[in-house]
Structures are given as structure tokens and as C-alpha cells.
Short mmCIF file of C-alpha atoms in Angstrom, two decimals:
data_model
loop_
_atom_site.label_atom_id
_atom_site.label_comp_id
_atom_site.label_asym_id
_atom_site.label_seq_id
_atom_site.Cartn_x
_atom_site.Cartn_y
_atom_site.Cartn_z
CA UNK A 1 -3.84 6.06 -30.21
CA UNK A 2 -4.56 2.67 -31.83
CA UNK A 3 -1.98 -0.07 -32.36
CA UNK A 4 -1.95 -3.46 -34.06
CA UNK A 5 0.17 -6.57 -33.48
CA UNK A 6 3.54 -6.08 -35.19
CA UNK A 7 3.46 -2.26 -35.03
CA UNK A 8 6.76 -0.64 -34.21
CA UNK A 9 6.45 1.74 -31.28
CA UNK A 10 8.51 4.09 -29.14
CA UNK A 11 8.17 4.21 -25.36
CA UNK A 12 7.63 7.92 -24.72
CA UNK A 13 9.58 8.27 -21.48
CA UNK A 14 12.67 6.28 -22.53
CA UNK A 15 12.68 6.66 -26.34
CA UNK A 16 13.21 2.89 -26.58
CA UNK A 17 12.10 1.26 -29.83
CA UNK A 18 10.08 -1.93 -29.68
CA UNK A 19 7.10 -3.65 -31.22
CA UNK A 20 3.59 -4.64 -30.19
CA UNK A 21 3.34 -8.42 -29.69
CA UNK A 22 -0.18 -8.68 -28.23
CA UNK A 23 -3.33 -6.57 -27.79
CA UNK A 24 -4.54 -6.87 -24.19
CA UNK A 25 -7.53 -4.51 -24.15
CA UNK A 26 -8.55 -1.03 -25.35
CA UNK A 27 -6.05 0.67 -23.06
CA UNK A 28 -3.14 -1.81 -22.88
CA UNK A 29 -0.84 -3.77 -25.18
CA UNK A 30 2.15 -6.05 -24.61
CA UNK A 31 5.42 -4.60 -25.92
CA UNK A 32 8.75 -6.32 -26.63
CA UNK A 33 11.95 -4.26 -26.25
CA UNK A 34 15.38 -5.89 -26.41
CA UNK A 35 13.97 -9.39 -25.64
CA UNK A 36 11.99 -8.07 -22.65
CA UNK A 37 8.19 -8.09 -22.76
CA UNK A 38 5.99 -6.01 -20.50
CA UNK A 39 2.43 -4.62 -20.48
CA UNK A 40 2.10 -0.91 -21.26
CA UNK A 41 -0.75 1.57 -21.42
CA UNK A 42 -1.25 2.86 -24.94
CA UNK A 43 -0.78 6.44 -23.76
CA UNK A 44 2.80 5.46 -22.83
CA UNK A 45 3.54 4.65 -26.50
CA UNK A 46 3.70 6.45 -29.82
CA UNK A 47 4.34 5.53 -33.44
CA UNK A 48 8.02 6.01 -34.34
CA UNK A 49 7.74 7.48 -37.82
CA UNK A 50 8.05 11.17 -36.90
CA UNK A 51 10.96 10.38 -34.59
CA UNK A 52 12.70 8.45 -37.38
CA UNK A 53 12.51 11.44 -39.71
CA UNK A 54 13.71 13.95 -37.12
CA UNK A 55 16.36 11.93 -35.25
CA UNK A 56 19.96 12.08 -36.44
CA UNK A 57 20.89 9.07 -34.33
CA UNK A 58 18.60 6.62 -36.02
CA UNK A 59 21.21 3.84 -36.17
CA UNK A 60 22.80 4.48 -32.79
CA UNK A 61 22.94 1.59 -30.35
CA UNK A 62 20.02 1.75 -27.91
CA UNK A 63 20.58 1.48 -24.18
CA UNK A 64 18.88 -1.29 -22.21
CA UNK A 65 15.41 -0.53 -20.90
CA UNK A 66 15.09 0.20 -17.19
CA UNK A 67 11.65 0.31 -15.60
CA UNK A 68 12.93 3.12 -13.37
CA UNK A 69 12.47 5.31 -16.45
CA UNK A 70 8.70 5.10 -16.21
CA UNK A 71 7.46 8.11 -14.19
CA UNK A 72 3.96 8.73 -12.94
CA UNK A 73 1.33 8.93 -15.65
CA UNK A 74 -0.18 12.29 -16.53
CA UNK A 75 -3.42 13.53 -15.04
CA UNK A 76 -6.50 12.19 -16.78
CA UNK A 77 -10.01 13.54 -16.69
CA UNK A 78 -12.59 11.87 -14.45
CA UNK A 79 -14.40 10.58 -17.55
CA UNK A 80 -11.23 9.09 -19.07
CA UNK A 81 -10.19 7.58 -15.75
CA UNK A 82 -13.61 6.06 -15.11
CA UNK A 83 -13.51 4.44 -18.56
CA UNK A 84 -9.95 3.18 -18.08
CA UNK A 85 -10.82 1.57 -14.73
CA UNK A 86 -14.31 0.41 -15.67
CA UNK A 87 -15.39 -2.65 -13.70
CA UNK A 88 -13.08 -1.83 -10.79
CA UNK A 89 -14.67 -1.23 -7.39
CA UNK A 90 -14.53 2.36 -6.04
CA UNK A 91 -11.69 3.07 -3.64
CA UNK A 92 -7.90 2.92 -3.51
CA UNK A 93 -6.11 0.00 -5.15
CA UNK A 94 -2.63 -1.29 -5.88
CA UNK A 95 -1.95 -2.96 -9.24
CA UNK A 96 0.81 -5.46 -10.03
CA UNK A 97 2.07 -5.96 -13.60
CA UNK A 98 4.39 -8.98 -14.02
CA UNK A 99 7.38 -8.31 -16.29
CA UNK A 100 8.96 -11.27 -18.05
CA UNK A 101 12.46 -11.67 -19.45
CA UNK A 102 12.91 -13.86 -22.51
CA UNK A 103 16.25 -15.62 -22.90
CA UNK A 104 16.38 -17.88 -25.96
CA UNK A 105 13.35 -20.15 -25.48
CA UNK A 106 12.98 -19.63 -21.73
CA UNK A 107 10.57 -17.23 -20.07
CA UNK A 108 11.42 -15.90 -16.62
CA UNK A 109 9.33 -13.70 -14.32
CA UNK A 110 11.84 -10.98 -13.49
CA UNK A 111 10.00 -8.04 -11.93
CA UNK A 112 6.71 -6.65 -10.72
CA UNK A 113 5.71 -3.19 -11.88
CA UNK A 114 3.62 -1.45 -9.22
CA UNK A 115 0.82 1.09 -9.68
CA UNK A 116 -1.40 3.03 -7.30
CA UNK A 117 -4.94 3.49 -8.62
CA UNK A 118 -7.24 6.19 -7.30
CA UNK A 119 -10.70 4.99 -8.23
CA UNK A 120 -12.43 7.91 -6.50
CA UNK A 121 -13.33 11.55 -7.11
CA UNK A 122 -10.84 12.70 -4.44
CA UNK A 123 -7.60 14.54 -5.13
CA UNK A 124 -5.05 12.90 -2.82
CA UNK A 125 -1.71 13.51 -1.17
CA UNK A 126 0.03 10.12 -1.17
CA UNK A 127 2.98 8.98 0.94
CA UNK A 128 4.17 5.47 0.14
CA UNK A 129 6.90 3.12 1.40
CA UNK A 130 7.86 -0.32 0.13
CA UNK A 131 9.59 -2.31 2.88
CA UNK A 132 11.11 -5.80 3.06
CA UNK A 133 13.05 -7.74 5.68
CA UNK A 134 16.16 -6.31 4.02
CA UNK A 135 15.06 -2.72 4.67
CA UNK A 136 13.19 0.05 2.88
CA UNK A 137 13.17 -0.52 -0.88
CA UNK A 138 11.40 2.61 -2.04
CA UNK A 139 9.82 5.76 -0.61
CA UNK A 140 7.60 8.10 -2.56
CA UNK A 141 5.26 11.07 -2.11
CA UNK A 142 3.13 12.94 -4.64
CA UNK A 143 -0.31 14.24 -5.56
CA UNK A 144 -2.76 11.79 -7.13
CA UNK A 145 -5.74 13.06 -9.11
CA UNK A 146 -9.23 11.54 -9.43
CA UNK A 147 -9.29 8.26 -11.40
CA UNK A 148 -5.53 8.41 -11.98
CA UNK A 149 -3.33 5.34 -12.34
CA UNK A 150 0.08 6.26 -10.94
CA UNK A 151 3.26 4.31 -11.63
CA UNK A 152 5.23 3.86 -8.38
CA UNK A 153 8.30 1.71 -9.12
CA UNK A 154 9.31 -1.89 -9.79
CA UNK A 155 10.68 -4.60 -7.53
CA UNK A 156 12.67 -7.73 -8.27
CA UNK A 157 10.38 -10.72 -8.15
CA UNK A 158 12.52 -12.54 -5.59
CA UNK A 159 11.69 -9.85 -3.00
CA UNK A 160 8.18 -11.27 -2.55
CA UNK A 161 9.82 -13.85 -0.26
CA UNK A 162 11.36 -11.15 1.99
CA UNK A 163 8.32 -10.23 4.16
CA UNK A 164 7.24 -7.66 1.60
CA UNK A 165 4.75 -5.00 2.69
CA UNK A 166 3.55 -1.59 1.50
CA UNK A 167 2.76 1.37 3.80
CA UNK A 168 0.29 4.01 2.62
CA UNK A 169 -0.64 7.40 4.04
CA UNK A 170 -3.47 8.79 1.92
CA UNK A 171 -4.80 12.26 2.68
CA UNK A 172 -7.64 14.14 0.98
CA UNK A 173 -6.78 17.56 -0.48
CA UNK A 174 -9.17 20.48 -0.42
CA UNK A 175 -11.11 22.30 2.24
CA UNK A 176 -14.00 19.86 2.17
CA UNK A 177 -11.60 16.90 2.55
CA UNK A 178 -8.97 18.37 4.89
CA UNK A 179 -9.67 15.86 7.69
CA UNK A 180 -9.80 12.78 5.46
CA UNK A 181 -6.83 10.56 6.29
CA UNK A 182 -6.14 6.85 5.79
CA UNK A 183 -3.08 5.00 7.07
CA UNK A 184 -2.83 1.42 5.87
CA UNK A 185 -0.21 -1.31 5.70
CA UNK A 186 -0.72 -3.83 2.90
CA UNK A 187 0.89 -7.21 3.56
CA UNK A 188 0.69 -9.88 0.86
CA UNK A 189 2.00 -13.40 1.36
CA UNK A 190 4.14 -14.94 -1.42
CA UNK A 191 1.58 -17.73 -1.89
CA UNK A 192 -1.13 -15.15 -2.58
CA UNK A 193 1.02 -13.41 -5.21
CA UNK A 194 1.81 -16.73 -6.93
CA UNK A 195 -1.90 -17.59 -7.00
CA UNK A 196 -2.80 -14.21 -8.49
CA UNK A 197 -0.14 -14.53 -11.20
CA UNK A 198 -1.36 -18.03 -12.10
CA UNK A 199 -4.93 -16.71 -12.20
CA UNK A 200 -4.20 -13.83 -14.59
CA UNK A 201 -2.18 -16.15 -16.84
CA UNK A 202 -5.16 -18.51 -17.09
CA UNK A 203 -7.51 -15.58 -17.79
CA UNK A 204 -5.04 -13.90 -20.20
CA UNK A 205 -5.07 -10.71 -18.12
CA UNK A 206 -2.06 -8.35 -17.89
CA UNK A 207 -2.24 -7.46 -14.19
CA UNK A 208 -3.96 -8.07 -10.87
CA UNK A 209 -5.27 -5.62 -8.28
CA UNK A 210 -5.24 -5.49 -4.51
CA UNK A 211 -7.74 -3.31 -2.67
CA UNK A 212 -6.33 -0.91 -0.07
CA UNK A 213 -9.64 0.62 1.09
CA UNK A 214 -13.04 1.46 -0.37
CA UNK A 215 -13.03 4.98 1.13
CA UNK A 216 -11.62 7.10 3.92
CA UNK A 217 -12.62 6.16 7.48
CA UNK A 218 -15.32 8.36 8.98
CA UNK A 219 -13.84 10.99 11.32
CA UNK A 220 -15.85 13.14 13.72
CA UNK A 221 -14.32 16.59 13.11
CA UNK A 222 -15.88 17.92 16.33
CA UNK A 223 -13.40 15.85 18.30
CA UNK A 224 -10.40 17.32 16.50
CA UNK A 225 -8.49 19.90 18.52
CA UNK A 226 -6.93 23.02 17.05
CA UNK A 227 -3.67 22.44 18.94
CA UNK A 228 -2.33 19.07 17.90
CA UNK A 229 0.42 19.25 20.51
CA UNK A 230 -1.88 19.38 23.54
CA UNK A 231 -0.93 16.42 25.82
CA UNK A 232 -3.37 13.57 25.35
CA UNK A 233 -5.78 13.15 28.24
CA UNK A 234 -6.49 9.73 29.65
CA UNK A 235 -9.67 8.32 28.03
CA UNK A 236 -12.85 8.51 30.06
CA UNK A 237 -13.35 5.10 31.64
CA UNK A 238 -16.83 4.15 30.43
CA UNK A 239 -15.98 0.52 31.14
CA UNK A 240 -15.26 -0.76 34.65
CA UNK A 241 -11.96 -2.48 34.00
CA UNK A 242 -10.42 -4.93 36.42
CA UNK A 243 -7.58 -3.39 38.41
CA UNK A 244 -4.09 -3.88 37.04
CA UNK A 245 -0.94 -3.88 39.17
CA UNK A 246 0.82 -0.52 39.18
CA UNK A 247 3.87 -0.28 36.93
CA UNK A 248 2.74 -3.40 35.08
CA UNK A 249 4.74 -4.03 31.93
CA UNK A 250 2.00 -6.13 30.30
CA UNK A 251 -1.67 -5.61 29.49
CA UNK A 252 -3.77 -8.57 28.34
CA UNK A 253 -6.59 -7.42 26.04
CA UNK A 254 -8.59 -10.66 26.13
CA UNK A 255 -12.01 -9.41 27.17
CA UNK A 256 -12.38 -11.85 30.09
CA UNK A 257 -9.21 -10.36 31.61
CA UNK A 258 -10.53 -6.80 31.30
CA UNK A 259 -14.17 -6.91 32.38
CA UNK A 260 -16.18 -8.86 34.93
CA UNK A 261 -19.45 -8.34 33.08
CA UNK A 262 -18.96 -8.71 29.34
CA UNK A 263 -21.57 -11.33 28.41
CA UNK A 264 -24.12 -8.82 27.08
CA UNK A 265 -21.64 -6.79 25.02
CA UNK A 266 -21.65 -6.92 21.23
CA UNK A 267 -18.48 -7.34 19.17
CA UNK A 268 -18.15 -3.58 18.56
CA UNK A 269 -18.48 -2.81 22.29
CA UNK A 270 -15.92 -5.47 23.18
CA UNK A 271 -13.47 -4.07 20.62
CA UNK A 272 -14.05 -0.52 21.92
CA UNK A 273 -13.32 -1.68 25.48
CA UNK A 274 -10.14 -3.48 24.37
CA UNK A 275 -8.83 -0.44 22.48
CA UNK A 276 -9.62 1.87 25.39
CA UNK A 277 -7.79 -0.46 27.79
CA UNK A 278 -4.83 -0.52 25.39
CA UNK A 279 -4.70 3.29 25.19
CA UNK A 280 -4.98 3.68 28.97
CA UNK A 281 -2.17 1.17 29.52
CA UNK A 282 0.14 3.04 27.11
CA UNK A 283 -0.64 6.42 28.74
CA UNK A 284 -0.07 4.97 32.23
CA UNK A 285 3.27 3.53 31.11
CA UNK A 286 4.29 6.93 29.71
CA UNK A 287 3.18 8.63 32.94
CA UNK A 288 5.42 6.29 34.94
CA UNK A 289 8.26 6.66 32.40
CA UNK A 290 8.43 2.96 31.59
CA UNK A 291 10.66 2.17 28.60
CA UNK A 292 8.18 -0.24 27.02
CA UNK A 293 4.97 -2.19 27.52
CA UNK A 294 3.71 -5.48 26.05
CA UNK A 295 0.19 -5.54 24.57
CA UNK A 296 -1.25 -9.09 24.49
CA UNK A 297 -3.89 -9.20 21.72
CA UNK A 298 -3.78 -12.87 20.74
CA UNK A 299 -3.80 -14.25 17.21
CA UNK A 300 -7.38 -15.16 16.32
CA UNK A 301 -8.68 -13.56 13.12
CA UNK A 302 -6.15 -10.74 13.40
CA UNK A 303 -8.79 -7.99 13.69
CA UNK A 304 -7.82 -6.94 17.24
CA UNK A 305 -4.12 -6.87 16.36
CA UNK A 306 -4.87 -4.75 13.28
CA UNK A 307 -6.91 -2.25 15.31
CA UNK A 308 -4.28 -2.12 18.09
CA UNK A 309 -1.54 -1.38 15.57
CA UNK A 310 -3.68 1.34 13.97
CA UNK A 311 -4.19 2.89 17.43
CA UNK A 312 -0.45 2.78 18.17
CA UNK A 313 0.31 4.50 14.87
CA UNK A 314 -2.01 7.34 15.87
CA UNK A 315 -0.28 7.72 19.26
CA UNK A 316 2.84 9.23 17.69
CA UNK A 317 3.58 11.46 20.69
CA UNK A 318 3.73 8.49 23.06
CA UNK A 319 4.88 5.61 20.85
CA UNK A 320 8.37 5.55 19.36
CA UNK A 321 8.01 2.16 17.64
CA UNK A 322 6.35 -1.22 18.14
CA UNK A 323 7.20 -4.79 17.14
CA UNK A 324 5.04 -7.86 16.67
CA UNK A 325 7.60 -10.65 16.67
CA UNK A 326 7.55 -14.25 17.86
CA UNK A 327 8.06 -14.87 21.58
CA UNK A 328 8.18 -18.17 23.46
CA UNK A 329 5.39 -17.01 25.80
CA UNK A 330 2.86 -15.42 23.43
CA UNK A 331 3.94 -16.58 19.96
CA UNK A 332 2.81 -13.84 17.54
CA UNK A 333 -0.03 -12.86 19.90
CA UNK A 334 1.70 -9.88 21.54
CA UNK A 335 3.18 -6.56 20.44
CA UNK A 336 5.96 -4.79 22.34
CA UNK A 337 5.57 -1.01 22.39
CA UNK A 338 8.61 1.23 22.93
CA UNK A 339 7.69 4.60 24.38
CA UNK A 340 8.84 8.11 23.51
CA UNK A 341 9.95 10.78 26.03
#
């Protein structure tokens, strides 16, 4: 459906009346409703004339718009989705649409409207959590179709300063994709969000995207066991690790503390050795019924910490929870793991 600046429109899901104030691109326009402006996909809008003729409450007072009223968009065909997201890299993305409130002559950034974009040919099962330092803001689970843009929810803009992060569990649906699984935590610093908003304002763009992943990680299905509840065996020690004291409550993953001969190892081999040492330490601690263990991974580029946390998330039978908080001894370079019995 085509619209022009000044057209009166109705938001399909809320029946709110507004008008088009700016054309953004072929699929999006900016709409003003009750002094609030926000970007909207054209398939969220319709011309109001038929509704005017059929509605008996034409002059009734309209309720204030709430962005909670915007549900997930309908399924689109692969061709429509590919056109809508043209120019976007393949993979899974999160989109942020700033929503402004206009009071007299002042413009205030009030909210961020959040979308999940599936820029792939996969049909997905999505589990999503939005978490801040104040607690869990929103939790959501649904099916996402190929090339679908899915409205999640909105957040108050001031929450970007509350250690905001987004947790995704993305699973492929269908026999050929039954082992495809991605777990990812997206953390975005307030400064990065401010920079993105300034950038889209300068470029006159309605939203900005953040990439979650380009595809599922590669999984060797031969290693999957039919019984998921079989106790996990201790990994085969292909590396000759230095001996650790029994019942040690700390494991230091710096490579020089693990191996005597590490000079000829590449980065991938070093990381593999560090993750294996981490897994062995957790399993040993569980075997000796220790309440917790501290994994020292350092700060550095953050790659080792990211991989350690991904490993701990997979060890759901052994790990109850883990925390990476500041300590006087390690700073942010250590994670405490609390074990499950």
C-alpha cells in the first residue's frame, strides 16, 4: 500500500488514527499519533476511509497509543522478505527503532522499539530475554519464519544505562535443521547506542541494526548422544596439563600456567587446551562436591571469557549459575561458577 506525506492512516493493530509526516523508504514511513512520532512499516498501516464509513464511534475520544499493542508481524514470503531486507547481511539481527515524544517545541527520545530479523532461509524457534541490572524486563518465545522481521517489545530509553543485555536461544526447525542451535548474549554499551542513534540521524535513517550471528555454529552430529541425561565423561586429556592441587577452588586458564610446552601451538590449539582445562576443572569440582570454583580467564580481548561462558552455558547439568563480577584480586578477569547437585 502506498502513502504520501499528509495522508491520514490507521494503525492496524491499535485502530489509532494518525498521519504520515515523512516517507522513509519503500517499506517504511514516519507516523504521528497524538503528538508521538515513530517509524512504521507500511504493512502496519491502512487508509482510514473504509473504517470511517463503517465505524459508529467516529467521534469517540481515542485512547493513548501504547507500543505494547504492536504484535509480531505476519509471515512474509522469502521473496518479499529478501526485498524488505535488501542490503542486509545474511544471518540473525536485532533492529532498534528510536521513538520520539514531541511536547510543544521539544523533542525527546522516549523509547526504543526492538525487532528480531531473520535474514536466512531457516524457520526458527526463538527464545528471547531482555535483562537489565534491575531484573528481567521481557521474556518471549515464538516461531520466526524465513526473512521475517518480528516485533519483540519496547524499552524505556533510560534503561540503556542499566547494564542492558539481550539473551537469544535460536533453534532451527525441521528434520534437516534439528541439531542447529545458537545461544548468544548481546551486550551493547550505552555509548555505542548513542553513537548509532547519532549516525542514523545524520544519515536520515529510521533504525539501526546489530548483528547476532551470520549463521548457526557447525555441530558434528556424530558426537551427539541419544540419551541427553547420560553423565558427562571427563574429556580425553590430549594435552599434558600441569598438575593442579586436589580440591583446588581456582583454575588459571593462562596458557603458561596450563602447559609446559605451548610455544608451537596456534591460537586455535591454545584455546582448545584452555577450554578443555576449564571443563576438566568443573567436572573435578563436581566429583568432589565443591560448592563453586573460580575460572581465571583474564581480560584481554574478551575472546577466552566469551568461549568459557559459552562452555558453562552448555554444562547445564553441572553448572547452576556463574558470575563475572569485579574482585580485588582478579578485577573482571575471573568468573565464579556455582555447581549443581
